[in-house]
mmCIF file with all atom_site columns, C-alpha atoms in Angstrom:
data_model
loop_
_atom_site.group_PDB
_atom_site.id
_atom_site.type_symbol
_atom_site.label_atom_id
_atom_site.label_alt_id
_atom_site.label_comp_id
_atom_site.label_asym_id
_atom_site.label_entity_id
_atom_site.label_seq_id
_atom_site.pdbx_PDB_ins_code
_atom_site.Cartn_x
_atom_site.Cartn_y
_atom_site.Cartn_z
_atom_site.occupancy
_atom_site.B_iso_or_equiv
_atom_site.pdbx_formal_charge
_atom_site.auth_seq_id
_atom_site.auth_comp_id
_atom_site.auth_asym_id
_atom_site.auth_atom_id
_atom_site.pdbx_PDB_model_num
ATOM 1   C CA . MET A 1 1   ? 190.411 182.015 136.004 1.00 51.00 ? 554 MET A CA 1
ATOM 2   C CA . THR A 1 2   ? 186.980 183.946 134.977 1.00 55.00 ? 555 THR A CA 1
ATOM 3   C CA . GLY A 1 3   ? 186.132 186.647 136.915 1.00 53.00 ? 556 GLY A CA 1
ATOM 4   C CA . HIS A 1 4   ? 182.961 188.809 137.250 1.00 52.00 ? 557 HIS A CA 1
ATOM 5   C CA . VAL A 1 5   ? 182.116 190.945 134.179 1.00 54.00 ? 558 VAL A CA 1
ATOM 6   C CA . GLY A 1 6   ? 180.212 193.700 135.209 1.00 54.00 ? 559 GLY A CA 1
ATOM 7   C CA . GLY A 1 7   ? 179.495 193.147 138.563 1.00 51.00 ? 560 GLY A CA 1
ATOM 8   C CA . ALA A 1 8   ? 177.792 190.167 138.546 1.00 53.00 ? 561 ALA A CA 1
ATOM 9   C CA . ARG A 1 9   ? 177.948 188.126 141.237 1.00 49.00 ? 562 ARG A CA 1
ATOM 10  C CA . PRO A 1 10  ? 176.938 183.871 141.520 1.00 52.00 ? 563 PRO A CA 1
ATOM 11  C CA . ARG A 1 11  ? 173.705 183.990 142.854 1.00 53.00 ? 564 ARG A CA 1
ATOM 12  C CA . GLY A 1 12  ? 173.562 183.586 146.955 1.00 49.00 ? 565 GLY A CA 1
ATOM 13  C CA . ALA A 1 13  ? 177.295 185.674 146.935 1.00 47.00 ? 566 ALA A CA 1
ATOM 14  C CA . SER A 1 14  ? 177.394 189.053 148.786 1.00 43.00 ? 567 SER A CA 1
ATOM 15  C CA . PRO A 1 15  ? 180.030 191.869 148.414 1.00 45.00 ? 568 PRO A CA 1
ATOM 16  C CA . ALA A 1 16  ? 180.793 191.218 152.006 1.00 45.00 ? 569 ALA A CA 1
ATOM 17  C CA . ALA A 1 17  ? 181.385 187.682 151.540 1.00 44.00 ? 570 ALA A CA 1
ATOM 18  C CA . GLY A 1 18  ? 184.920 186.694 152.933 1.00 42.00 ? 571 GLY A CA 1
ATOM 19  C CA . ARG A 1 19  ? 185.565 189.462 155.000 1.00 44.00 ? 572 ARG A CA 1
ATOM 20  C CA . GLY A 1 20  ? 183.599 189.130 158.456 1.00 53.00 ? 573 GLY A CA 1
ATOM 21  C CA . GLY A 1 21  ? 180.321 191.040 156.324 1.00 54.00 ? 574 GLY A CA 1
ATOM 22  C CA . PHE A 1 22  ? 177.686 193.030 158.086 1.00 59.00 ? 575 PHE A CA 1
ATOM 23  C CA . GLY A 1 23  ? 174.599 190.723 157.946 1.00 63.00 ? 576 GLY A CA 1
ATOM 24  C CA . ALA A 1 24  ? 171.101 190.381 159.936 1.00 60.00 ? 577 ALA A CA 1
ATOM 25  C CA . ARG A 1 25  ? 172.449 189.210 163.002 1.00 65.00 ? 578 ARG A CA 1
ATOM 26  C CA . ASP A 1 26  ? 174.745 192.191 163.050 1.00 77.00 ? 579 ASP A CA 1
ATOM 27  C CA . VAL A 1 27  ? 172.045 194.574 162.441 1.00 82.00 ? 580 VAL A CA 1
ATOM 28  C CA . TRP A 1 28  ? 169.987 193.165 165.595 1.00 80.00 ? 581 TRP A CA 1
ATOM 29  C CA . LEU A 1 29  ? 172.789 192.785 168.013 1.00 84.00 ? 582 LEU A CA 1
ATOM 30  C CA . TYR A 1 30  ? 174.064 196.286 167.216 1.00 88.00 ? 583 TYR A CA 1
ATOM 31  C CA . PHE A 1 31  ? 170.589 197.569 167.926 1.00 87.00 ? 584 PHE A CA 1
ATOM 32  C CA . ALA A 1 32  ? 170.288 195.869 171.357 1.00 86.00 ? 585 ALA A CA 1
ATOM 33  C CA . GLY A 1 33  ? 173.564 196.791 172.270 1.00 88.00 ? 586 GLY A CA 1
ATOM 34  C CA . PHE A 1 34  ? 172.576 200.078 171.590 1.00 91.00 ? 587 PHE A CA 1
ATOM 35  C CA . LEU A 1 35  ? 169.256 200.363 173.181 1.00 88.00 ? 588 LEU A CA 1
ATOM 36  C CA . MET A 1 36  ? 171.046 198.709 176.232 1.00 88.00 ? 589 MET A CA 1
ATOM 37  C CA . VAL A 1 37  ? 173.547 201.467 176.218 1.00 91.00 ? 590 VAL A CA 1
ATOM 38  C CA . PHE A 1 38  ? 170.596 203.859 176.152 1.00 89.00 ? 591 PHE A CA 1
ATOM 39  C CA . GLY A 1 39  ? 168.616 202.614 178.820 1.00 86.00 ? 592 GLY A CA 1
ATOM 40  C CA . GLY A 1 40  ? 170.823 201.611 180.954 1.00 88.00 ? 593 GLY A CA 1
ATOM 41  C CA . LEU A 1 41  ? 171.645 206.005 180.879 1.00 92.00 ? 594 LEU A CA 1
ATOM 42  C CA . LEU A 1 42  ? 167.970 206.618 181.482 1.00 86.00 ? 595 LEU A CA 1
ATOM 43  C CA . MET A 1 43  ? 167.927 204.193 184.460 1.00 86.00 ? 596 MET A CA 1
ATOM 44  C CA . VAL A 1 44  ? 171.663 205.710 185.604 1.00 91.00 ? 597 VAL A CA 1
ATOM 45  C CA . PHE A 1 45  ? 169.721 208.955 185.311 1.00 89.00 ? 598 PHE A CA 1
ATOM 46  C CA . SER A 1 46  ? 166.535 208.506 186.905 1.00 84.00 ? 599 SER A CA 1
ATOM 47  C CA . GLY A 1 47  ? 168.611 206.623 190.052 1.00 86.00 ? 600 GLY A CA 1
ATOM 48  C CA . ILE A 1 48  ? 170.831 209.847 190.308 1.00 90.00 ? 601 ILE A CA 1
ATOM 49  C CA . SER A 1 49  ? 167.601 212.101 190.785 1.00 85.00 ? 602 SER A CA 1
ATOM 50  C CA . ALA A 1 50  ? 165.949 209.651 193.168 1.00 82.00 ? 603 ALA A CA 1
ATOM 51  C CA . ILE A 1 51  ? 168.668 209.936 195.387 1.00 86.00 ? 604 ILE A CA 1
ATOM 52  C CA . ALA A 1 52  ? 169.903 213.310 195.073 1.00 85.00 ? 605 ALA A CA 1
ATOM 53  C CA . ARG A 1 53  ? 166.366 214.777 195.249 1.00 75.00 ? 606 ARG A CA 1
ATOM 54  C CA . ASP A 1 54  ? 163.639 212.314 196.678 1.00 65.00 ? 607 ASP A CA 1
ATOM 55  C CA . ASP A 1 55  ? 161.412 215.163 197.861 1.00 66.00 ? 608 ASP A CA 1
ATOM 56  C CA . VAL A 1 56  ? 161.040 216.136 193.893 1.00 65.00 ? 609 VAL A CA 1
ATOM 57  C CA . PHE A 1 57  ? 159.004 212.842 193.034 1.00 65.00 ? 610 PHE A CA 1
ATOM 58  C CA . ILE A 1 58  ? 155.394 212.881 194.158 1.00 65.00 ? 611 ILE A CA 1
ATOM 59  C CA . PRO A 1 59  ? 154.234 208.937 194.807 1.00 62.00 ? 612 PRO A CA 1
ATOM 60  C CA . THR A 1 60  ? 150.735 207.779 194.486 1.00 63.00 ? 613 THR A CA 1
ATOM 61  C CA . PRO A 1 61  ? 148.949 207.526 198.109 1.00 64.00 ? 614 PRO A CA 1
ATOM 62  C CA . HIS A 1 62  ? 147.573 204.432 197.764 1.00 64.00 ? 615 HIS A CA 1
ATOM 63  C CA . TYR A 1 63  ? 150.067 202.332 195.533 1.00 62.00 ? 616 TYR A CA 1
ATOM 64  C CA . ALA A 1 64  ? 150.194 198.713 196.264 1.00 56.00 ? 617 ALA A CA 1
ATOM 65  C CA . TYR A 1 65  ? 154.150 198.895 196.018 1.00 60.00 ? 618 TYR A CA 1
ATOM 66  C CA . ALA A 1 66  ? 155.229 201.753 198.053 1.00 61.00 ? 619 ALA A CA 1
ATOM 67  C CA . PHE A 1 67  ? 159.042 201.705 198.628 1.00 67.00 ? 620 PHE A CA 1
ATOM 68  C CA . ASP A 1 68  ? 161.909 204.420 200.051 1.00 72.00 ? 621 ASP A CA 1
ATOM 69  C CA . LEU A 1 69  ? 162.603 206.330 196.781 1.00 76.00 ? 622 LEU A CA 1
ATOM 70  C CA . THR A 1 70  ? 166.370 206.627 197.970 1.00 80.00 ? 623 THR A CA 1
ATOM 71  C CA . GLY A 1 71  ? 165.904 202.601 197.702 1.00 81.00 ? 624 GLY A CA 1
ATOM 72  C CA . TRP A 1 72  ? 164.724 202.466 194.545 1.00 79.00 ? 625 TRP A CA 1
ATOM 73  C CA . GLY A 1 73  ? 167.639 205.363 193.202 1.00 83.00 ? 626 GLY A CA 1
ATOM 74  C CA . TRP A 1 74  ? 170.224 203.096 194.321 1.00 89.00 ? 627 TRP A CA 1
ATOM 75  C CA . ILE A 1 75  ? 168.605 199.949 192.713 1.00 85.00 ? 628 ILE A CA 1
ATOM 76  C CA . HIS A 1 76  ? 167.984 202.070 188.969 1.00 84.00 ? 629 HIS A CA 1
ATOM 77  C CA . LEU A 1 77  ? 171.739 203.525 189.329 1.00 91.00 ? 630 LEU A CA 1
ATOM 78  C CA . VAL A 1 78  ? 172.971 199.985 190.008 1.00 92.00 ? 631 VAL A CA 1
ATOM 79  C CA . LEU A 1 79  ? 171.022 198.456 187.387 1.00 89.00 ? 632 LEU A CA 1
ATOM 80  C CA . GLY A 1 80  ? 171.512 200.979 184.889 1.00 89.00 ? 633 GLY A CA 1
ATOM 81  C CA . VAL A 1 81  ? 175.576 200.435 185.325 1.00 92.00 ? 634 VAL A CA 1
ATOM 82  C CA . VAL A 1 82  ? 175.064 196.896 184.884 1.00 91.00 ? 635 VAL A CA 1
ATOM 83  C CA . VAL A 1 83  ? 172.954 197.288 181.736 1.00 87.00 ? 636 VAL A CA 1
ATOM 84  C CA . PHE A 1 84  ? 175.300 199.799 180.285 1.00 91.00 ? 637 PHE A CA 1
ATOM 85  C CA . CYS A 1 85  ? 178.224 197.890 180.704 1.00 90.00 ? 638 CYS A CA 1
ATOM 86  C CA . ALA A 1 86  ? 176.566 194.828 179.056 1.00 89.00 ? 639 ALA A CA 1
ATOM 87  C CA . GLY A 1 87  ? 175.694 196.642 176.043 1.00 89.00 ? 640 GLY A CA 1
ATOM 88  C CA . PRO A 1 88  ? 178.975 196.772 174.189 1.00 91.00 ? 641 PRO A CA 1
ATOM 89  C CA . ALA A 1 89  ? 179.620 193.046 174.987 1.00 90.00 ? 642 ALA A CA 1
ATOM 90  C CA . VAL A 1 90  ? 176.119 192.267 173.304 1.00 88.00 ? 643 VAL A CA 1
ATOM 91  C CA . VAL A 1 91  ? 177.385 194.579 170.124 1.00 87.00 ? 644 VAL A CA 1
ATOM 92  C CA . ARG A 1 92  ? 180.545 192.165 169.774 1.00 87.00 ? 645 ARG A CA 1
ATOM 93  C CA . GLY A 1 93  ? 178.384 189.322 169.976 1.00 81.00 ? 646 GLY A CA 1
ATOM 94  C CA . ALA A 1 94  ? 179.091 187.071 173.144 1.00 82.00 ? 647 ALA A CA 1
ATOM 95  C CA . LEU A 1 95  ? 176.612 184.981 173.580 1.00 85.00 ? 648 LEU A CA 1
ATOM 96  C CA . TRP A 1 96  ? 176.745 185.680 177.527 1.00 85.00 ? 649 TRP A CA 1
ATOM 97  C CA . ALA A 1 97  ? 175.900 188.845 177.356 1.00 86.00 ? 650 ALA A CA 1
ATOM 98  C CA . ARG A 1 98  ? 173.040 188.274 174.995 1.00 87.00 ? 651 ARG A CA 1
ATOM 99  C CA . VAL A 1 99  ? 171.809 185.610 177.919 1.00 89.00 ? 652 VAL A CA 1
ATOM 100 C CA . VAL A 1 100 ? 172.744 188.388 180.425 1.00 89.00 ? 653 VAL A CA 1
ATOM 101 C CA . GLY A 1 101 ? 171.294 190.939 178.647 1.00 88.00 ? 654 GLY A CA 1
ATOM 102 C CA . LEU A 1 102 ? 168.183 189.154 178.496 1.00 91.00 ? 655 LEU A CA 1
ATOM 103 C CA . ALA A 1 103 ? 167.893 189.018 182.221 1.00 93.00 ? 656 ALA A CA 1
ATOM 104 C CA . LEU A 1 104 ? 168.957 192.229 182.886 1.00 89.00 ? 657 LEU A CA 1
ATOM 105 C CA . ALA A 1 105 ? 166.099 193.730 180.579 1.00 89.00 ? 658 ALA A CA 1
ATOM 106 C CA . GLY A 1 106 ? 163.413 191.561 182.179 1.00 91.00 ? 659 GLY A CA 1
ATOM 107 C CA . LEU A 1 107 ? 164.781 192.957 186.053 1.00 89.00 ? 660 LEU A CA 1
ATOM 108 C CA . SER A 1 108 ? 164.645 196.315 184.558 1.00 85.00 ? 661 SER A CA 1
ATOM 109 C CA . MET A 1 109 ? 161.362 195.837 183.304 1.00 89.00 ? 662 MET A CA 1
ATOM 110 C CA . VAL A 1 110 ? 160.140 194.763 187.061 1.00 88.00 ? 663 VAL A CA 1
ATOM 111 C CA . ALA A 1 111 ? 162.163 198.085 188.394 1.00 83.00 ? 664 ALA A CA 1
ATOM 112 C CA . SER A 1 112 ? 160.449 200.405 185.821 1.00 83.00 ? 665 SER A CA 1
ATOM 113 C CA . PHE A 1 113 ? 157.111 198.744 187.010 1.00 86.00 ? 666 PHE A CA 1
ATOM 114 C CA . MET A 1 114 ? 157.721 199.692 190.426 1.00 82.00 ? 667 MET A CA 1
ATOM 115 C CA . TRP A 1 115 ? 158.601 203.237 189.379 1.00 78.00 ? 668 TRP A CA 1
ATOM 116 C CA . LEU A 1 116 ? 155.372 203.747 187.686 1.00 82.00 ? 669 LEU A CA 1
ATOM 117 C CA . PRO A 1 117 ? 153.770 205.922 190.770 1.00 78.00 ? 670 PRO A CA 1
ATOM 118 C CA . TYR A 1 118 ? 156.651 208.294 190.951 1.00 76.00 ? 671 TYR A CA 1
ATOM 119 C CA . THR A 1 119 ? 157.048 209.031 187.198 1.00 79.00 ? 672 THR A CA 1
ATOM 120 C CA . PRO A 1 120 ? 155.137 207.366 184.910 1.00 82.00 ? 673 PRO A CA 1
ATOM 121 C CA . PHE A 1 121 ? 155.688 208.916 181.492 1.00 88.00 ? 674 PHE A CA 1
ATOM 122 C CA . TRP A 1 122 ? 159.680 208.029 182.344 1.00 83.00 ? 675 TRP A CA 1
ATOM 123 C CA . ALA A 1 123 ? 158.788 204.769 183.595 1.00 85.00 ? 676 ALA A CA 1
ATOM 124 C CA . LEU A 1 124 ? 156.626 203.957 180.709 1.00 91.00 ? 677 LEU A CA 1
ATOM 125 C CA . VAL A 1 125 ? 159.570 204.940 178.339 1.00 88.00 ? 678 VAL A CA 1
ATOM 126 C CA . LEU A 1 126 ? 162.010 202.459 180.434 1.00 86.00 ? 679 LEU A CA 1
ATOM 127 C CA . LEU A 1 127 ? 159.491 199.894 179.593 1.00 91.00 ? 680 LEU A CA 1
ATOM 128 C CA . ALA A 1 128 ? 159.366 200.394 176.147 1.00 91.00 ? 681 ALA A CA 1
ATOM 129 C CA . VAL A 1 129 ? 163.209 200.423 176.153 1.00 88.00 ? 682 VAL A CA 1
ATOM 130 C CA . ASP A 1 130 ? 163.544 197.065 177.569 1.00 88.00 ? 683 ASP A CA 1
ATOM 131 C CA . ALA A 1 131 ? 160.492 195.959 175.568 1.00 92.00 ? 684 ALA A CA 1
ATOM 132 C CA . LEU A 1 132 ? 162.872 196.423 172.734 1.00 90.00 ? 685 LEU A CA 1
ATOM 133 C CA . ILE A 1 133 ? 165.924 195.140 174.291 1.00 88.00 ? 686 ILE A CA 1
ATOM 134 C CA . VAL A 1 134 ? 164.420 192.096 174.731 1.00 90.00 ? 687 VAL A CA 1
ATOM 135 C CA . TRP A 1 135 ? 162.834 191.699 171.487 1.00 89.00 ? 688 TRP A CA 1
ATOM 136 C CA . ALA A 1 136 ? 166.083 192.542 169.518 1.00 87.00 ? 689 ALA A CA 1
ATOM 137 C CA . LEU A 1 137 ? 167.812 189.991 171.375 1.00 86.00 ? 690 LEU A CA 1
ATOM 138 C CA . CYS A 1 138 ? 165.443 187.266 171.415 1.00 87.00 ? 691 CYS A CA 1
ATOM 139 C CA . THR A 1 139 ? 165.142 187.938 167.031 1.00 83.00 ? 692 THR A CA 1
ATOM 140 C CA . ALA A 1 140 ? 168.769 188.185 166.503 1.00 75.00 ? 693 ALA A CA 1
ATOM 141 C CA . PRO A 1 141 ? 169.776 184.839 164.957 1.00 72.00 ? 694 PRO A CA 1
ATOM 142 C CA . GLY A 1 142 ? 172.351 182.378 166.846 1.00 68.00 ? 695 GLY A CA 1
ATOM 143 C CA . PRO A 1 143 ? 176.051 182.755 166.863 1.00 63.00 ? 696 PRO A CA 1
ATOM 144 C CA . ALA A 1 144 ? 176.295 180.229 163.292 1.00 55.00 ? 697 ALA A CA 1
ATOM 145 C CA . GLY A 1 145 ? 173.327 182.698 161.159 1.00 48.00 ? 698 GLY A CA 1
ATOM 146 C CA . ASP A 1 146 ? 170.627 180.277 162.158 1.00 46.00 ? 699 ASP A CA 1
#
């Protein structure tokens, strides 16, 4: 029986090996899950504000995509709740949640693009958060640590 004197470990061994350590896969999934929860909350807030007080928004008069603000509010509210709920599943590492997260982030990007004439800054923030979600979900290694 030999021990590791002075804290030296064999090459390639990590201190968390054998006990379900925290690796690069976990970092990206936690990042994506956190952004999904955060982005979902942002969408919920924008949806609630559009439903409750749609007279606050001033639309651009000649925008190609002119829709009813209350309808967009409901779309943002429902999509935000679903994105928010999928975030914790991504953190747990569920593969289905990664696929659903990618699809939801894509839909959220489209909805945020359509939201541009009503709240340009808020829509750009949502677009950036959704782009980071897609990036984090795509760069996280697979379940086998690929």
